mmCIF file of C-alpha atoms and ligand atoms in Angstrom:
data_model
loop_
_atom_site.group_PDB
_atom_site.id
_atom_site.type_symbol
_atom_site.label_atom_id
_atom_site.label_comp_id
_atom_site.label_asym_id
_atom_site.label_seq_id
_atom_site.Cartn_x
_atom_site.Cartn_y
_atom_site.Cartn_z
ATOM 1 C CA MET A 1 105.129 145.679 99.348
ATOM 2 C CA SER A 2 106.977 142.840 97.696
ATOM 3 C CA ASP A 3 105.215 139.849 96.144
ATOM 4 C CA TYR A 4 104.408 136.781 98.203
ATOM 5 C CA ARG A 5 106.842 133.939 97.614
ATOM 6 C CA HIS A 6 105.478 131.110 99.748
ATOM 7 C CA LEU A 7 101.798 130.580 100.598
ATOM 8 C CA LEU A 8 100.532 128.102 103.173
ATOM 9 C CA LEU A 9 96.990 126.778 102.833
ATOM 10 C CA ALA A 10 95.626 125.464 106.139
ATOM 11 C CA SER A 11 92.791 123.017 105.562
ATOM 12 C CA ASP A 12 90.465 121.305 108.014
ATOM 13 C CA PHE A 13 88.577 119.536 105.165
ATOM 14 C CA SER A 14 85.329 121.225 106.189
ATOM 15 C CA GLU A 15 82.589 122.229 103.759
ATOM 16 C CA GLY A 16 84.182 125.473 102.596
ATOM 17 C CA SER A 17 87.698 124.085 102.269
ATOM 18 C CA ALA A 18 87.544 123.676 98.464
ATOM 19 C CA GLN A 19 86.706 127.366 98.114
ATOM 20 C CA VAL A 20 89.601 128.350 100.397
ATOM 21 C CA ALA A 21 91.943 126.025 98.495
ATOM 22 C CA GLN A 22 90.944 127.546 95.162
ATOM 23 C CA ARG A 23 91.622 131.060 96.464
ATOM 24 C CA ALA A 24 95.051 130.009 97.721
ATOM 25 C CA ALA A 25 95.884 128.367 94.381
ATOM 26 C CA ASP A 26 94.740 131.450 92.426
ATOM 27 C CA LEU A 27 96.892 133.712 94.585
ATOM 28 C CA ALA A 28 99.904 131.430 94.285
ATOM 29 C CA GLN A 29 99.554 131.540 90.519
ATOM 30 C CA ARG A 30 99.138 135.298 90.479
ATOM 31 C CA TYR A 31 102.276 135.820 92.559
ATOM 32 C CA GLN A 32 104.173 132.940 90.946
ATOM 33 C CA ALA A 33 104.644 131.712 94.513
ATOM 34 C CA ARG A 34 105.136 128.266 96.031
ATOM 35 C CA LEU A 35 102.021 126.737 97.561
ATOM 36 C CA SER A 36 102.176 124.353 100.531
ATOM 37 C CA VAL A 37 99.342 122.748 102.476
ATOM 38 C CA VAL A 38 98.972 121.758 106.104
ATOM 39 C CA HIS A 39 96.390 119.857 108.112
ATOM 40 C CA VAL A 40 96.602 119.501 111.874
ATOM 41 C CA VAL A 41 95.148 116.398 113.491
ATOM 42 C CA ASP A 42 93.369 117.930 116.446
ATOM 43 C CA TYR A 43 93.814 114.920 118.696
ATOM 44 C CA LEU A 44 95.121 115.662 122.143
ATOM 45 C CA PRO A 45 95.018 112.590 124.344
ATOM 46 C CA VAL A 46 94.683 113.355 128.028
ATOM 47 C CA ALA A 47 97.302 111.319 129.878
ATOM 48 C CA ASP A 48 96.025 112.238 133.303
ATOM 49 C CA SER A 49 93.124 114.341 134.470
ATOM 50 C CA ALA A 50 91.895 115.497 137.825
ATOM 51 C CA TYR A 51 88.389 116.004 136.438
ATOM 52 C CA GLY A 52 87.444 112.568 135.159
ATOM 53 C CA PRO A 53 88.708 109.395 133.559
ATOM 54 C CA ALA A 54 91.932 109.804 131.641
ATOM 55 C CA ILE A 55 91.824 109.165 127.903
ATOM 56 C CA PRO A 56 94.860 106.983 127.269
ATOM 57 C CA PHE A 57 97.210 107.756 124.413
ATOM 58 C CA ASP A 58 96.377 105.334 121.619
ATOM 59 C CA PRO A 59 99.217 105.067 119.089
ATOM 60 C CA GLU A 60 97.101 102.966 116.719
ATOM 61 C CA LEU A 61 94.326 105.541 116.615
ATOM 62 C CA THR A 62 96.895 108.294 116.111
ATOM 63 C CA ASP A 63 98.409 106.397 113.154
ATOM 64 C CA GLN A 64 94.950 105.896 111.647
ATOM 65 C CA LEU A 65 94.113 109.573 112.004
ATOM 66 C CA ILE A 66 97.414 110.579 110.415
ATOM 67 C CA ASP A 67 96.962 108.120 107.512
ATOM 68 C CA SER A 68 93.457 109.331 106.847
ATOM 69 C CA ALA A 69 94.589 112.981 107.038
ATOM 70 C CA ARG A 70 97.432 112.254 104.563
ATOM 71 C CA GLN A 71 94.955 110.757 102.082
ATOM 72 C CA ARG A 72 92.552 113.657 102.370
ATOM 73 C CA LEU A 73 95.368 116.153 102.064
ATOM 74 C CA ALA A 74 96.638 114.386 98.936
ATOM 75 C CA ALA A 75 93.157 114.530 97.393
ATOM 76 C CA LEU A 76 93.040 118.265 98.076
ATOM 77 C CA ALA A 77 96.644 119.028 97.089
ATOM 78 C CA GLU A 78 97.036 117.002 93.908
ATOM 79 C CA PRO A 79 94.573 118.955 91.714
ATOM 80 C CA LEU A 80 96.275 122.149 92.915
ATOM 81 C CA GLY A 81 99.684 120.859 91.818
ATOM 82 C CA VAL A 82 101.136 120.896 95.342
ATOM 83 C CA PRO A 83 104.077 118.437 95.430
ATOM 84 C CA GLU A 84 104.253 115.724 98.092
ATOM 85 C CA ASP A 85 107.128 117.385 99.944
ATOM 86 C CA ALA A 86 104.958 120.484 100.447
ATOM 87 C CA ARG A 87 102.084 118.631 102.158
ATOM 88 C CA TRP A 88 102.319 118.498 105.917
ATOM 89 C CA VAL A 89 100.254 116.665 108.512
ATOM 90 C CA GLU A 90 100.902 117.699 112.112
ATOM 91 C CA ILE A 91 99.370 116.749 115.462
ATOM 92 C CA GLY A 92 98.358 119.163 118.191
ATOM 93 C CA SER A 93 96.699 122.523 118.507
ATOM 94 C CA PRO A 94 95.751 123.692 114.976
ATOM 95 C CA LYS A 95 96.477 127.378 115.524
ATOM 96 C CA LEU A 96 99.852 126.782 117.194
ATOM 97 C CA GLU A 97 100.983 124.144 114.705
ATOM 98 C CA ILE A 98 99.946 126.215 111.678
ATOM 99 C CA VAL A 99 101.867 129.229 112.981
ATOM 100 C CA ARG A 100 104.878 127.032 113.832
ATOM 101 C CA VAL A 101 104.950 125.419 110.372
ATOM 102 C CA ALA A 102 104.604 128.836 108.728
ATOM 103 C CA GLU A 103 107.640 130.119 110.598
ATOM 104 C CA GLU A 104 109.687 126.984 110.073
ATOM 105 C CA LYS A 105 109.035 126.926 106.321
ATOM 106 C CA GLU A 106 109.421 130.703 105.865
ATOM 107 C CA VAL A 107 105.874 131.224 104.652
ATOM 108 C CA ASP A 108 104.849 134.824 103.960
ATOM 109 C CA LEU A 109 101.074 134.342 103.615
ATOM 110 C CA ILE A 110 98.828 131.888 105.474
ATOM 111 C CA VAL A 111 95.441 131.262 103.823
ATOM 112 C CA VAL A 112 92.584 130.014 106.020
ATOM 113 C CA GLY A 113 88.806 130.000 105.917
ATOM 114 C CA SER A 114 86.961 132.478 108.134
ATOM 115 C CA HIS A 115 85.224 129.413 109.593
ATOM 116 C CA GLY A 116 85.769 125.723 109.689
ATOM 117 C CA LYS A 117 84.179 122.788 111.429
ATOM 118 C CA HIS A 118 83.121 124.967 114.322
ATOM 119 C CA GLY A 119 80.604 126.859 112.201
ATOM 120 C CA LEU A 120 79.462 130.445 112.192
ATOM 121 C CA GLN A 121 78.954 131.152 115.901
ATOM 122 C CA LEU A 122 81.735 133.753 115.883
ATOM 123 C CA LEU A 123 82.575 136.500 113.410
ATOM 124 C CA LEU A 124 85.893 134.753 112.934
ATOM 125 C CA GLY A 125 86.437 131.148 114.011
ATOM 126 C CA SER A 126 88.750 130.491 116.931
ATOM 127 C CA THR A 127 91.493 128.871 114.857
ATOM 128 C CA ALA A 128 91.449 131.688 112.316
ATOM 129 C CA SER A 129 91.541 134.320 115.034
ATOM 130 C CA GLY A 130 94.316 132.489 116.936
ATOM 131 C CA ILE A 131 96.431 132.367 113.785
ATOM 132 C CA LEU A 132 95.819 136.082 113.176
ATOM 133 C CA HIS A 133 97.008 136.857 116.687
ATOM 134 C CA HIS A 134 100.117 134.709 116.649
ATOM 135 C CA ALA A 135 101.415 134.658 113.071
ATOM 136 C CA ARG A 136 104.380 136.822 112.164
ATOM 137 C CA CYS A 137 103.426 136.845 108.488
ATOM 138 C CA ASP A 138 100.290 138.018 106.663
ATOM 139 C CA VAL A 139 97.103 136.001 107.079
ATOM 140 C CA LEU A 140 94.212 135.870 104.622
ATOM 141 C CA ALA A 141 90.879 134.695 106.027
ATOM 142 C CA VAL A 142 88.679 133.761 103.067
ATOM 143 C CA ARG A 143 85.116 134.738 103.945
ATOM 144 C CA LEU A 144 82.842 131.697 104.076
ATOM 145 C CA THR A 145 79.130 132.254 104.406
ATOM 146 C CA SER A 146 77.994 128.751 105.284
HETATM 147 P P1 AMP B 1 87.897 127.666 112.748
HETATM 148 O O1 AMP B 1 88.466 128.975 113.225
HETATM 149 O O2 AMP B 1 88.281 126.483 113.576
HETATM 150 O O3 AMP B 1 86.434 127.741 112.506
HETATM 151 O O4 AMP B 1 88.591 127.365 111.337
HETATM 152 C C1 AMP B 1 88.941 128.417 110.460
HETATM 153 C C2 AMP B 1 89.931 127.932 109.415
HETATM 154 O O5 AMP B 1 91.154 127.532 110.063
HETATM 155 C C3 AMP B 1 89.501 126.734 108.585
HETATM 156 O O6 AMP B 1 88.681 127.122 107.490
HETATM 157 C C4 AMP B 1 90.855 126.211 108.125
HETATM 158 O O7 AMP B 1 91.357 127.008 107.055
HETATM 159 C C5 AMP B 1 91.737 126.462 109.355
HETATM 160 N N1 AMP B 1 91.770 125.282 110.235
HETATM 161 C C6 AMP B 1 90.958 124.996 111.297
HETATM 162 N N2 AMP B 1 91.278 123.827 111.853
HETATM 163 C C7 AMP B 1 92.322 123.339 111.116
HETATM 164 C C8 AMP B 1 93.104 122.144 111.184
HETATM 165 N N3 AMP B 1 92.878 121.208 112.108
HETATM 166 N N4 AMP B 1 94.100 121.966 110.281
HETATM 167 C C9 AMP B 1 94.336 122.914 109.337
HETATM 168 N N5 AMP B 1 93.629 124.044 109.225
HETATM 169 C C10 AMP B 1 92.639 124.265 110.096
#
């Protein structure tokens, strides 16, 4: 197996995210690989719904969420030495966007936490398991116990 050349850290800024970030940075150093980071703003406005009141698309709220995500991503990425052009904020379904970014940027290892904001109800969180199912590259799920 050849060395990894480009690692993608997916962060949801949850409790264990610093531990996941440290593991990704250690691996990047070990493989002398590039490290990029991505956060997906999980905000899906419902334009029309048969089941209840529609939640209108709010561009101002979307901008605020993106700005706040950029700041949090910068705070996470800077100590790891990840340059600005390797920090990505996307909107949509986390698992689909993370897999899409990984393919687009020719990532060969995605690093995620085994769990995120959704806690420990499942052996592997739904985002982590969705990425495992859909990614074409290797995926490392860093075991988080809380
Ligand atoms: P989950 O499966 O949702 O419990 O989350 C597992 C892991 O997937 C987290 O520890 C993160 O590494 C990653 N993840 C979840 N949601 C996001 C998100 N919105 N943006 C980036 N990474 C995420």
